[in-house]
mmCIF file of C-alpha atoms in Angstrom:
data_model
loop_
_atom_site.group_PDB
_atom_site.id
_atom_site.type_symbol
_atom_site.label_atom_id
_atom_site.label_comp_id
_atom_site.label_asym_id
_atom_site.label_seq_id
_atom_site.Cartn_x
_atom_site.Cartn_y
_atom_site.Cartn_z
ATOM 1 C CA MET A 10 -11.516 26.852 10.219
ATOM 2 C CA GLN A 11 -12.384 25.040 13.365
ATOM 3 C CA THR A 12 -9.351 25.282 15.897
ATOM 4 C CA ARG A 13 -8.106 22.937 18.594
ATOM 5 C CA THR A 14 -6.139 23.508 21.671
ATOM 6 C CA LEU A 15 -3.902 20.561 21.852
ATOM 7 C CA GLY A 16 -4.449 19.154 25.351
ATOM 8 C CA ASN A 17 -2.518 20.871 28.078
ATOM 9 C CA THR A 18 0.111 22.146 25.609
ATOM 10 C CA GLY A 19 -1.481 25.245 25.099
ATOM 11 C CA LEU A 20 -0.587 24.994 21.311
ATOM 12 C CA ALA A 21 -3.685 26.361 19.432
ATOM 13 C CA THR A 22 -3.857 24.799 15.946
ATOM 14 C CA SER A 23 -6.271 24.330 13.099
ATOM 15 C CA ALA A 24 -8.694 21.322 13.668
ATOM 16 C CA ILE A 25 -7.083 19.738 10.451
ATOM 17 C CA GLY A 26 -3.569 19.198 10.373
ATOM 18 C CA PHE A 27 -1.290 18.222 7.113
ATOM 19 C CA GLY A 28 0.291 14.732 7.130
ATOM 20 C CA GLY A 29 3.639 14.824 5.590
ATOM 21 C CA ILE A 30 4.076 11.543 3.834
ATOM 22 C CA PRO A 31 2.371 12.284 0.390
ATOM 23 C CA ILE A 32 4.523 15.258 -0.350
ATOM 24 C CA ILE A 33 7.451 12.793 -0.781
ATOM 25 C CA ARG A 34 5.899 12.226 -4.296
ATOM 26 C CA LEU A 35 6.139 15.720 -5.148
ATOM 27 C CA GLY A 36 9.169 17.856 -6.480
ATOM 28 C CA ARG A 37 10.706 20.443 -4.003
ATOM 29 C CA ASP A 38 9.021 23.514 -5.404
ATOM 30 C CA GLU A 39 5.664 21.750 -6.153
ATOM 31 C CA ALA A 40 5.722 20.501 -2.459
ATOM 32 C CA ALA A 41 6.539 23.849 -1.080
ATOM 33 C CA ALA A 42 3.823 25.620 -3.049
ATOM 34 C CA LEU A 43 1.217 23.090 -1.765
ATOM 35 C CA LEU A 44 2.389 23.486 1.918
ATOM 36 C CA ARG A 45 2.077 27.441 1.424
ATOM 37 C CA HIS A 46 -1.354 26.828 -0.031
ATOM 38 C CA ALA A 47 -2.470 24.983 3.030
ATOM 39 C CA VAL A 48 -1.077 27.831 5.183
ATOM 40 C CA ASP A 49 -3.135 30.261 3.248
ATOM 41 C CA ARG A 50 -6.284 28.141 3.600
ATOM 42 C CA GLY A 51 -5.841 28.197 7.437
ATOM 43 C CA ILE A 52 -3.926 25.018 8.253
ATOM 44 C CA THR A 53 -1.390 25.553 10.858
ATOM 45 C CA PHE A 54 -0.307 22.207 12.114
ATOM 46 C CA PHE A 55 2.068 20.073 9.968
ATOM 47 C CA ASP A 56 3.190 16.513 10.873
ATOM 48 C CA THR A 57 6.212 14.727 9.356
ATOM 49 C CA ALA A 58 9.070 12.306 10.558
ATOM 50 C CA ASN A 59 12.778 12.071 10.145
ATOM 51 C CA ARG A 60 12.170 8.928 8.144
ATOM 52 C CA TYR A 61 9.686 10.385 5.710
ATOM 53 C CA MET A 62 12.348 10.905 3.083
ATOM 54 C CA ASP A 63 12.667 14.425 1.952
ATOM 55 C CA SER A 64 9.327 15.541 3.622
ATOM 56 C CA GLU A 65 11.166 17.499 6.652
ATOM 57 C CA GLU A 66 13.304 19.330 3.929
ATOM 58 C CA LYS A 67 10.254 20.386 1.867
ATOM 59 C CA MET A 68 8.603 21.499 4.876
ATOM 60 C CA GLY A 69 11.882 23.541 5.948
ATOM 61 C CA LEU A 70 11.693 25.177 2.485
ATOM 62 C CA ALA A 71 8.089 26.138 2.514
ATOM 63 C CA PHE A 72 8.145 27.641 6.199
ATOM 64 C CA ALA A 73 11.141 29.718 5.621
ATOM 65 C CA GLY A 74 10.153 33.182 6.797
ATOM 66 C CA ILE A 75 6.910 31.972 8.298
ATOM 67 C CA ARG A 76 8.018 29.617 11.193
ATOM 68 C CA ASP A 77 6.023 31.607 13.680
ATOM 69 C CA LYS A 78 2.777 30.813 11.743
ATOM 70 C CA VAL A 79 2.955 27.066 11.903
ATOM 71 C CA VAL A 80 3.034 24.283 14.521
ATOM 72 C CA ILE A 81 5.536 21.577 13.476
ATOM 73 C CA ALA A 82 5.508 17.877 14.684
ATOM 74 C CA THR A 83 8.078 15.363 13.708
ATOM 75 C CA LYS A 84 9.177 12.068 14.884
ATOM 76 C CA THR A 85 12.109 9.623 15.700
ATOM 77 C CA GLY A 86 11.956 5.874 15.414
ATOM 78 C CA MET A 87 15.152 5.331 17.605
ATOM 79 C CA ARG A 88 14.927 4.124 21.002
ATOM 80 C CA GLY A 89 18.570 4.888 22.176
ATOM 81 C CA ALA A 90 19.641 8.509 23.397
ATOM 82 C CA LYS A 91 22.513 8.922 21.048
ATOM 83 C CA GLU A 92 20.522 7.870 17.815
ATOM 84 C CA ALA A 93 17.464 9.842 18.907
ATOM 85 C CA MET A 94 19.664 13.046 19.353
ATOM 86 C CA GLU A 95 21.124 12.479 15.884
ATOM 87 C CA GLU A 96 17.638 12.177 14.297
ATOM 88 C CA LEU A 97 16.466 15.358 16.180
ATOM 89 C CA GLU A 98 19.466 17.426 15.068
ATOM 90 C CA LEU A 99 18.878 16.113 11.497
ATOM 91 C CA SER A 100 15.256 17.140 11.759
ATOM 92 C CA LEU A 101 16.092 20.611 12.949
ATOM 93 C CA THR A 102 18.430 21.068 9.900
ATOM 94 C CA ARG A 103 16.214 19.924 7.497
ATOM 95 C CA LEU A 104 13.316 21.930 8.891
ATOM 96 C CA GLN A 105 15.380 25.130 9.004
ATOM 97 C CA THR A 106 14.352 25.633 12.731
ATOM 98 C CA ASP A 107 15.749 25.803 16.046
ATOM 99 C CA TYR A 108 12.967 24.207 17.871
ATOM 100 C CA ILE A 109 10.335 21.467 17.259
ATOM 101 C CA ASP A 110 6.731 22.283 18.555
ATOM 102 C CA LEU A 111 6.006 18.542 19.098
ATOM 103 C CA TYR A 112 8.694 15.668 18.916
ATOM 104 C CA GLN A 113 7.372 12.115 19.116
ATOM 105 C CA PRO A 114 9.024 8.693 19.573
ATOM 106 C CA HIS A 115 7.195 6.749 16.869
ATOM 107 C CA GLN A 116 5.402 3.545 16.699
ATOM 108 C CA VAL A 117 6.097 2.425 20.188
ATOM 109 C CA SER A 118 3.759 -0.757 20.142
ATOM 110 C CA ASN A 119 5.247 -3.117 22.533
ATOM 111 C CA PRO A 120 6.637 -3.237 25.979
ATOM 112 C CA GLU A 121 10.044 -3.985 25.042
ATOM 113 C CA GLU A 122 10.443 -1.039 22.879
ATOM 114 C CA PHE A 123 8.882 1.157 25.675
ATOM 115 C CA ALA A 124 11.363 -0.314 28.261
ATOM 116 C CA ALA A 125 14.198 0.596 25.872
ATOM 117 C CA LEU A 126 12.853 4.128 25.295
ATOM 118 C CA MET A 127 12.631 4.700 29.024
ATOM 119 C CA GLY A 128 15.620 2.856 30.362
ATOM 120 C CA PRO A 129 19.211 3.805 30.980
ATOM 121 C CA GLY A 130 20.565 5.314 27.751
ATOM 122 C CA GLY A 131 17.189 5.430 26.302
ATOM 123 C CA ALA A 132 15.749 8.105 24.021
ATOM 124 C CA MET A 133 13.432 9.791 26.586
ATOM 125 C CA ASP A 134 16.570 10.958 28.737
ATOM 126 C CA ALA A 135 18.014 12.681 25.674
ATOM 127 C CA LEU A 136 14.559 14.252 24.611
ATOM 128 C CA ARG A 137 13.979 15.631 28.070
ATOM 129 C CA LYS A 138 17.538 17.301 27.941
ATOM 130 C CA ALA A 139 16.637 18.590 24.390
ATOM 131 C CA GLN A 140 13.341 20.007 25.916
ATOM 132 C CA GLU A 141 15.371 21.705 28.702
ATOM 133 C CA GLN A 142 17.471 23.338 26.006
ATOM 134 C CA GLY A 143 14.649 24.693 24.134
ATOM 135 C CA LYS A 144 14.985 22.433 21.098
ATOM 136 C CA ILE A 145 11.648 20.639 21.801
ATOM 137 C CA ARG A 146 8.661 22.233 23.199
ATOM 138 C CA HIS A 147 6.493 19.180 23.969
ATOM 139 C CA ILE A 148 6.847 15.365 23.857
ATOM 140 C CA GLY A 149 4.330 13.274 22.584
ATOM 141 C CA ILE A 150 4.320 9.658 21.360
ATOM 142 C CA THR A 151 2.649 7.507 18.481
ATOM 143 C CA SER A 152 1.517 3.843 18.314
ATOM 144 C CA HIS A 153 -0.438 1.491 16.210
ATOM 145 C CA SER A 154 -1.210 -0.971 19.128
ATOM 146 C CA LEU A 155 -4.334 -0.127 20.977
ATOM 147 C CA GLU A 156 -3.289 -1.961 24.000
ATOM 148 C CA MET A 157 0.159 -0.376 24.169
ATOM 149 C CA ALA A 158 -1.276 3.055 23.443
ATOM 150 C CA ARG A 159 -3.585 2.798 26.524
ATOM 151 C CA LYS A 160 -0.470 1.883 28.629
ATOM 152 C CA LEU A 161 1.340 4.867 27.198
ATOM 153 C CA VAL A 162 -1.311 7.141 28.078
ATOM 154 C CA ALA A 163 -1.553 5.920 31.558
ATOM 155 C CA THR A 164 2.020 6.807 32.227
ATOM 156 C CA GLY A 165 1.188 10.398 32.184
ATOM 157 C CA LEU A 166 4.565 11.128 30.548
ATOM 158 C CA PHE A 167 3.378 12.425 27.254
ATOM 159 C CA ALA A 168 1.697 15.358 26.005
ATOM 160 C CA THR A 169 -0.083 13.900 23.060
ATOM 161 C CA ILE A 170 -1.003 10.534 21.746
ATOM 162 C CA GLN A 171 -1.076 9.817 17.988
ATOM 163 C CA PHE A 172 -3.117 6.820 16.816
ATOM 164 C CA PRO A 173 -5.167 5.557 13.825
ATOM 165 C CA TYR A 174 -8.821 6.338 13.609
ATOM 166 C CA ASN A 175 -11.250 6.344 10.849
ATOM 167 C CA ILE A 176 -14.476 4.942 9.673
ATOM 168 C CA VAL A 177 -13.248 1.288 9.746
ATOM 169 C CA GLU A 178 -10.923 1.709 12.643
ATOM 170 C CA THR A 179 -12.960 3.033 15.580
ATOM 171 C CA GLU A 180 -11.845 1.011 18.651
ATOM 172 C CA ALA A 181 -9.943 4.097 20.006
ATOM 173 C CA ALA A 182 -12.993 5.984 20.679
ATOM 174 C CA ALA A 183 -14.372 3.535 23.430
ATOM 175 C CA GLU A 184 -11.467 3.812 25.986
ATOM 176 C CA LEU A 185 -8.323 5.325 24.563
ATOM 177 C CA PHE A 186 -9.541 8.818 23.679
ATOM 178 C CA PRO A 187 -11.432 9.210 27.018
ATOM 179 C CA GLU A 188 -8.361 8.111 28.924
ATOM 180 C CA ALA A 189 -6.164 10.504 26.972
ATOM 181 C CA LEU A 190 -8.570 13.433 27.542
ATOM 182 C CA ALA A 191 -8.712 12.573 31.254
ATOM 183 C CA GLN A 192 -4.901 12.970 31.180
ATOM 184 C CA GLY A 193 -5.050 16.346 29.485
ATOM 185 C CA MET A 194 -3.462 15.043 26.464
ATOM 186 C CA GLY A 195 -3.943 16.004 22.917
ATOM 187 C CA ILE A 196 -5.189 13.453 20.454
ATOM 188 C CA LEU A 197 -3.635 13.315 17.020
ATOM 189 C CA VAL A 198 -5.519 11.177 14.322
ATOM 190 C CA MET A 199 -3.590 9.438 11.879
ATOM 191 C CA LYS A 200 -4.805 7.344 8.749
ATOM 192 C CA PRO A 201 -7.972 9.160 8.615
ATOM 193 C CA PHE A 202 -8.445 7.584 5.042
ATOM 194 C CA ALA A 203 -7.393 4.089 6.353
ATOM 195 C CA GLY A 204 -4.182 4.257 4.373
ATOM 196 C CA GLY A 205 -5.875 5.318 1.212
ATOM 197 C CA MET A 206 -8.605 2.592 1.303
ATOM 198 C CA LEU A 207 -11.269 4.940 1.862
ATOM 199 C CA ASP A 208 -11.813 6.437 -1.508
ATOM 200 C CA ASP A 209 -14.491 9.091 -0.450
ATOM 201 C CA GLY A 210 -12.357 11.574 1.192
ATOM 202 C CA ASP A 211 -15.207 13.894 1.946
ATOM 203 C CA LEU A 212 -17.209 11.067 3.727
ATOM 204 C CA ALA A 213 -14.077 10.088 5.768
ATOM 205 C CA LEU A 214 -13.326 13.633 6.815
ATOM 206 C CA ARG A 215 -16.871 14.495 7.792
ATOM 207 C CA PHE A 216 -16.969 11.269 10.101
ATOM 208 C CA LEU A 217 -14.097 12.743 12.005
ATOM 209 C CA ARG A 218 -15.215 16.176 11.932
ATOM 210 C CA ARG A 219 -18.186 15.336 14.258
ATOM 211 C CA GLN A 220 -15.717 14.901 17.361
ATOM 212 C CA SER A 221 -14.443 18.077 18.511
ATOM 213 C CA ASP A 222 -11.494 16.747 20.643
ATOM 214 C CA LEU A 223 -9.467 15.269 17.823
ATOM 215 C CA LEU A 224 -6.811 17.090 15.641
ATOM 216 C CA VAL A 225 -7.148 15.081 12.281
ATOM 217 C CA LEU A 226 -3.933 14.582 10.139
ATOM 218 C CA ALA A 227 -4.864 14.382 6.532
ATOM 219 C CA GLY A 228 -2.195 13.488 3.986
ATOM 220 C CA CYS A 229 -2.441 15.667 0.821
ATOM 221 C CA ASP A 230 -0.629 15.917 -2.408
ATOM 222 C CA THR A 231 -2.721 18.281 -4.210
ATOM 223 C CA ALA A 232 -4.407 21.625 -3.688
ATOM 224 C CA GLU A 233 -7.803 20.019 -4.245
ATOM 225 C CA GLN A 234 -7.245 17.755 -1.224
ATOM 226 C CA VAL A 235 -6.216 20.499 0.859
ATOM 227 C CA ASP A 236 -9.368 22.460 -0.161
ATOM 228 C CA GLN A 237 -11.612 19.437 0.494
ATOM 229 C CA ALA A 238 -9.994 19.047 4.004
ATOM 230 C CA VAL A 239 -10.269 22.754 4.943
ATOM 231 C CA ASP A 240 -13.800 22.961 3.606
ATOM 232 C CA VAL A 241 -15.051 20.151 5.768
ATOM 233 C CA PHE A 242 -13.416 21.435 8.835
ATOM 234 C CA SER A 243 -14.775 24.985 8.235
ATOM 235 C CA GLY A 244 -18.385 24.056 7.901
ATOM 236 C CA GLU A 245 -20.861 22.201 9.962
ATOM 237 C CA ALA A 246 -20.629 18.656 11.364
ATOM 238 C CA VAL A 247 -23.256 17.419 8.895
ATOM 239 C CA TRP A 248 -23.967 13.549 9.097
ATOM 240 C CA THR A 249 -26.868 11.738 7.407
ATOM 241 C CA GLU A 250 -28.587 8.227 7.396
ATOM 242 C CA ALA A 251 -27.030 7.806 3.905
ATOM 243 C CA ASP A 252 -23.658 8.680 5.288
ATOM 244 C CA GLU A 253 -24.024 5.915 8.013
ATOM 245 C CA ALA A 254 -25.127 3.507 5.426
ATOM 246 C CA LYS A 255 -21.995 4.142 3.207
ATOM 247 C CA THR A 256 -19.767 3.887 6.219
ATOM 248 C CA GLU A 257 -21.203 0.416 7.079
ATOM 249 C CA ALA A 258 -20.539 -0.587 3.433
ATOM 250 C CA TYR A 259 -16.841 0.280 3.735
ATOM 251 C CA ARG A 260 -16.705 -1.729 7.088
ATOM 252 C CA GLN A 261 -18.250 -4.742 5.447
ATOM 253 C CA GLU A 262 -15.950 -4.536 2.440
ATOM 254 C CA LEU A 263 -12.682 -4.068 4.222
ATOM 255 C CA GLY A 264 -13.201 -5.637 7.734
ATOM 256 C CA SER A 265 -10.268 -5.527 9.997
ATOM 257 C CA ARG A 266 -7.646 -7.495 7.958
ATOM 258 C CA PHE A 267 -6.543 -5.048 5.394
ATOM 259 C CA CYS A 268 -3.410 -3.150 4.398
ATOM 260 C CA ARG A 269 -3.234 0.516 5.571
ATOM 261 C CA ARG A 270 -0.416 1.359 3.040
ATOM 262 C CA CYS A 271 2.048 2.618 5.687
ATOM 263 C CA GLU A 272 4.803 0.791 3.792
ATOM 264 C CA TYR A 273 6.808 -0.340 6.843
ATOM 265 C CA CYS A 274 6.915 -3.797 5.258
ATOM 266 C CA GLN A 275 8.956 -2.601 2.314
ATOM 267 C CA PRO A 276 11.363 -3.297 0.863
ATOM 268 C CA CYS A 277 11.048 -6.923 0.054
ATOM 269 C CA PRO A 278 14.359 -8.554 -0.566
ATOM 270 C CA GLN A 279 12.709 -10.649 -3.320
ATOM 271 C CA GLY A 280 11.347 -7.608 -5.046
ATOM 272 C CA VAL A 281 7.589 -8.226 -4.237
ATOM 273 C CA ARG A 282 5.605 -5.187 -4.519
ATOM 274 C CA ILE A 283 3.907 -5.836 -1.221
ATOM 275 C CA THR A 284 1.955 -2.657 -0.672
ATOM 276 C CA TYR A 285 0.090 -2.584 -3.972
ATOM 277 C CA ALA A 286 -0.260 -6.498 -4.135
ATOM 278 C CA MET A 287 -2.094 -6.255 -0.614
ATOM 279 C CA MET A 288 -4.773 -3.974 -2.294
ATOM 280 C CA TYR A 289 -5.760 -6.428 -4.849
ATOM 281 C CA ARG A 290 -8.852 -7.634 -3.174
ATOM 282 C CA VAL A 291 -10.171 -4.156 -2.996
ATOM 283 C CA VAL A 292 -9.138 -3.343 -6.611
ATOM 284 C CA ALA A 293 -10.752 -6.514 -7.833
ATOM 285 C CA LYS A 294 -14.100 -5.630 -6.112
ATOM 286 C CA ARG A 295 -14.236 -2.369 -7.735
ATOM 287 C CA MET A 296 -13.378 -3.444 -11.303
ATOM 288 C CA SER A 297 -14.272 -6.391 -13.578
ATOM 289 C CA PRO A 298 -11.906 -9.350 -13.477
ATOM 290 C CA ALA A 299 -10.421 -8.375 -16.876
ATOM 291 C CA LYS A 300 -9.839 -4.814 -15.679
ATOM 292 C CA ALA A 301 -8.339 -5.954 -12.407
ATOM 293 C CA VAL A 302 -5.934 -8.204 -14.076
ATOM 294 C CA ASN A 303 -4.958 -5.672 -16.509
ATOM 295 C CA PHE A 304 -4.504 -2.904 -13.899
ATOM 296 C CA ALA A 305 -2.494 -4.906 -11.296
ATOM 297 C CA GLY A 306 -0.973 -7.853 -13.467
ATOM 298 C CA ALA A 307 2.651 -6.499 -13.165
ATOM 299 C CA THR A 308 2.454 -6.106 -9.391
ATOM 300 C CA MET A 309 0.585 -9.449 -8.849
ATOM 301 C CA GLU A 310 3.228 -11.408 -10.866
ATOM 302 C CA THR A 311 5.932 -10.164 -8.458
ATOM 303 C CA VAL A 312 4.209 -12.041 -5.706
ATOM 304 C CA ARG A 313 5.363 -15.365 -7.293
ATOM 305 C CA GLU A 314 8.717 -14.389 -5.983
ATOM 306 C CA CYS A 315 7.819 -14.556 -2.412
ATOM 307 C CA VAL A 316 9.791 -17.173 -0.365
ATOM 308 C CA ASP A 317 7.743 -16.840 2.800
ATOM 309 C CA CYS A 318 10.642 -15.466 4.747
ATOM 310 C CA GLY A 319 8.214 -13.495 7.041
ATOM 311 C CA GLU A 320 10.448 -10.423 7.195
ATOM 312 C CA CYS A 321 7.665 -8.200 6.075
ATOM 313 C CA ALA A 322 5.178 -9.519 8.806
ATOM 314 C CA THR A 323 7.705 -8.603 11.429
ATOM 315 C CA ARG A 324 7.619 -5.092 10.432
ATOM 316 C CA CYS A 325 3.873 -4.696 10.063
ATOM 317 C CA PRO A 326 2.424 -2.597 12.971
ATOM 318 C CA TYR A 327 -1.051 -4.176 12.407
ATOM 319 C CA ASN A 328 0.340 -7.661 12.746
ATOM 320 C CA LEU A 329 -0.944 -8.675 9.411
ATOM 321 C CA PRO A 330 0.032 -12.147 8.073
ATOM 322 C CA ILE A 331 1.337 -10.631 5.044
ATOM 323 C CA PRO A 332 2.822 -13.728 3.090
ATOM 324 C CA GLU A 333 -0.399 -15.647 3.863
ATOM 325 C CA MET A 334 -2.533 -12.685 2.463
ATOM 326 C CA LEU A 335 -0.260 -12.314 -0.468
ATOM 327 C CA GLN A 336 -0.894 -15.927 -1.493
ATOM 328 C CA GLU A 337 -4.577 -15.484 -1.124
ATOM 329 C CA TYR A 338 -4.463 -12.466 -3.247
ATOM 330 C CA LEU A 339 -2.361 -14.221 -5.813
ATOM 331 C CA ALA A 340 -4.824 -17.221 -6.026
ATOM 332 C CA LEU A 341 -7.740 -14.630 -6.558
ATOM 333 C CA TYR A 342 -5.520 -12.894 -9.252
ATOM 334 C CA ASP A 343 -4.941 -16.227 -11.031
ATOM 335 C CA SER A 344 -8.572 -17.069 -10.870
ATOM 336 C CA HIS A 345 -9.440 -13.696 -12.410
ATOM 337 C CA ARG A 346 -6.782 -14.198 -15.007
ATOM 338 C CA GLN A 347 -8.374 -17.574 -16.070
ATOM 339 C CA GLU A 348 -11.891 -15.804 -16.230
ATOM 340 C CA ALA A 349 -10.322 -13.122 -18.328
ATOM 341 C CA GLN A 350 -8.870 -15.307 -21.140
#
């Protein structure tokens, strides 16, 4: 297993980390067994968040008795001191630990949120005090906005930056990553599979394996996925012309206007299955019209309930015009439905 030292933190970790969202789909014992398998295969970094349903609790169960063998990162979405401390204490309880290795204000994507975080009564005051108390070892930050992420890095206030980076989202490599490295920050890569839109996991991981300064967080819910990730980051950084051609095909297919399945837009007040409906264009490309209609019909029919309230768009960290896109995909679905009749 390749290893990384996370910036100036001194934290030595595996080069591949475990992203904690997918285990919410597993039962407690099944998730704990998978997490233990990841440890057995050499993964030492585990990333989760207070809001990832029962992900923290499952990690707490899995790491009982082996806390010293893993590095745990978790997050708060709160900007106020009181609320952030409440989430921190809840995370400590769920994780069955008395300290968090890396604690991150999550999804800070505009100046207003940063001002609230840093201002009087803001979360950073509370997190610094928690750090002095030994409840937090290091404070990092996450964002989905490239412009904001660069501003966060420039402050010099954070030990790490977590940002999306993958075959189709490469903008961070030009300036954000070099700027973070110059500050001595660790770089955590989220969305290595573009929210599940890259269906060739081996290719997606090998693309990232070539860069030695990144700690890649791969979301896994099976032992096979864990093994694949470990194998890629244990071997050589192989990359071929055929690989490059396939990555370019993904870029052409997905472009920049696609859903990453983070699900921050959910739930819809009208019951629209937003996340899965937003995948219809890609699903339709990979299937015949009849199969696409059969596969996604129940989901696409919920789009008819959309009242264009715009609430989902305000929650999207990628600023996607979700109602507009849903109507585009519904029109595509209807045309496929007619073809299939």
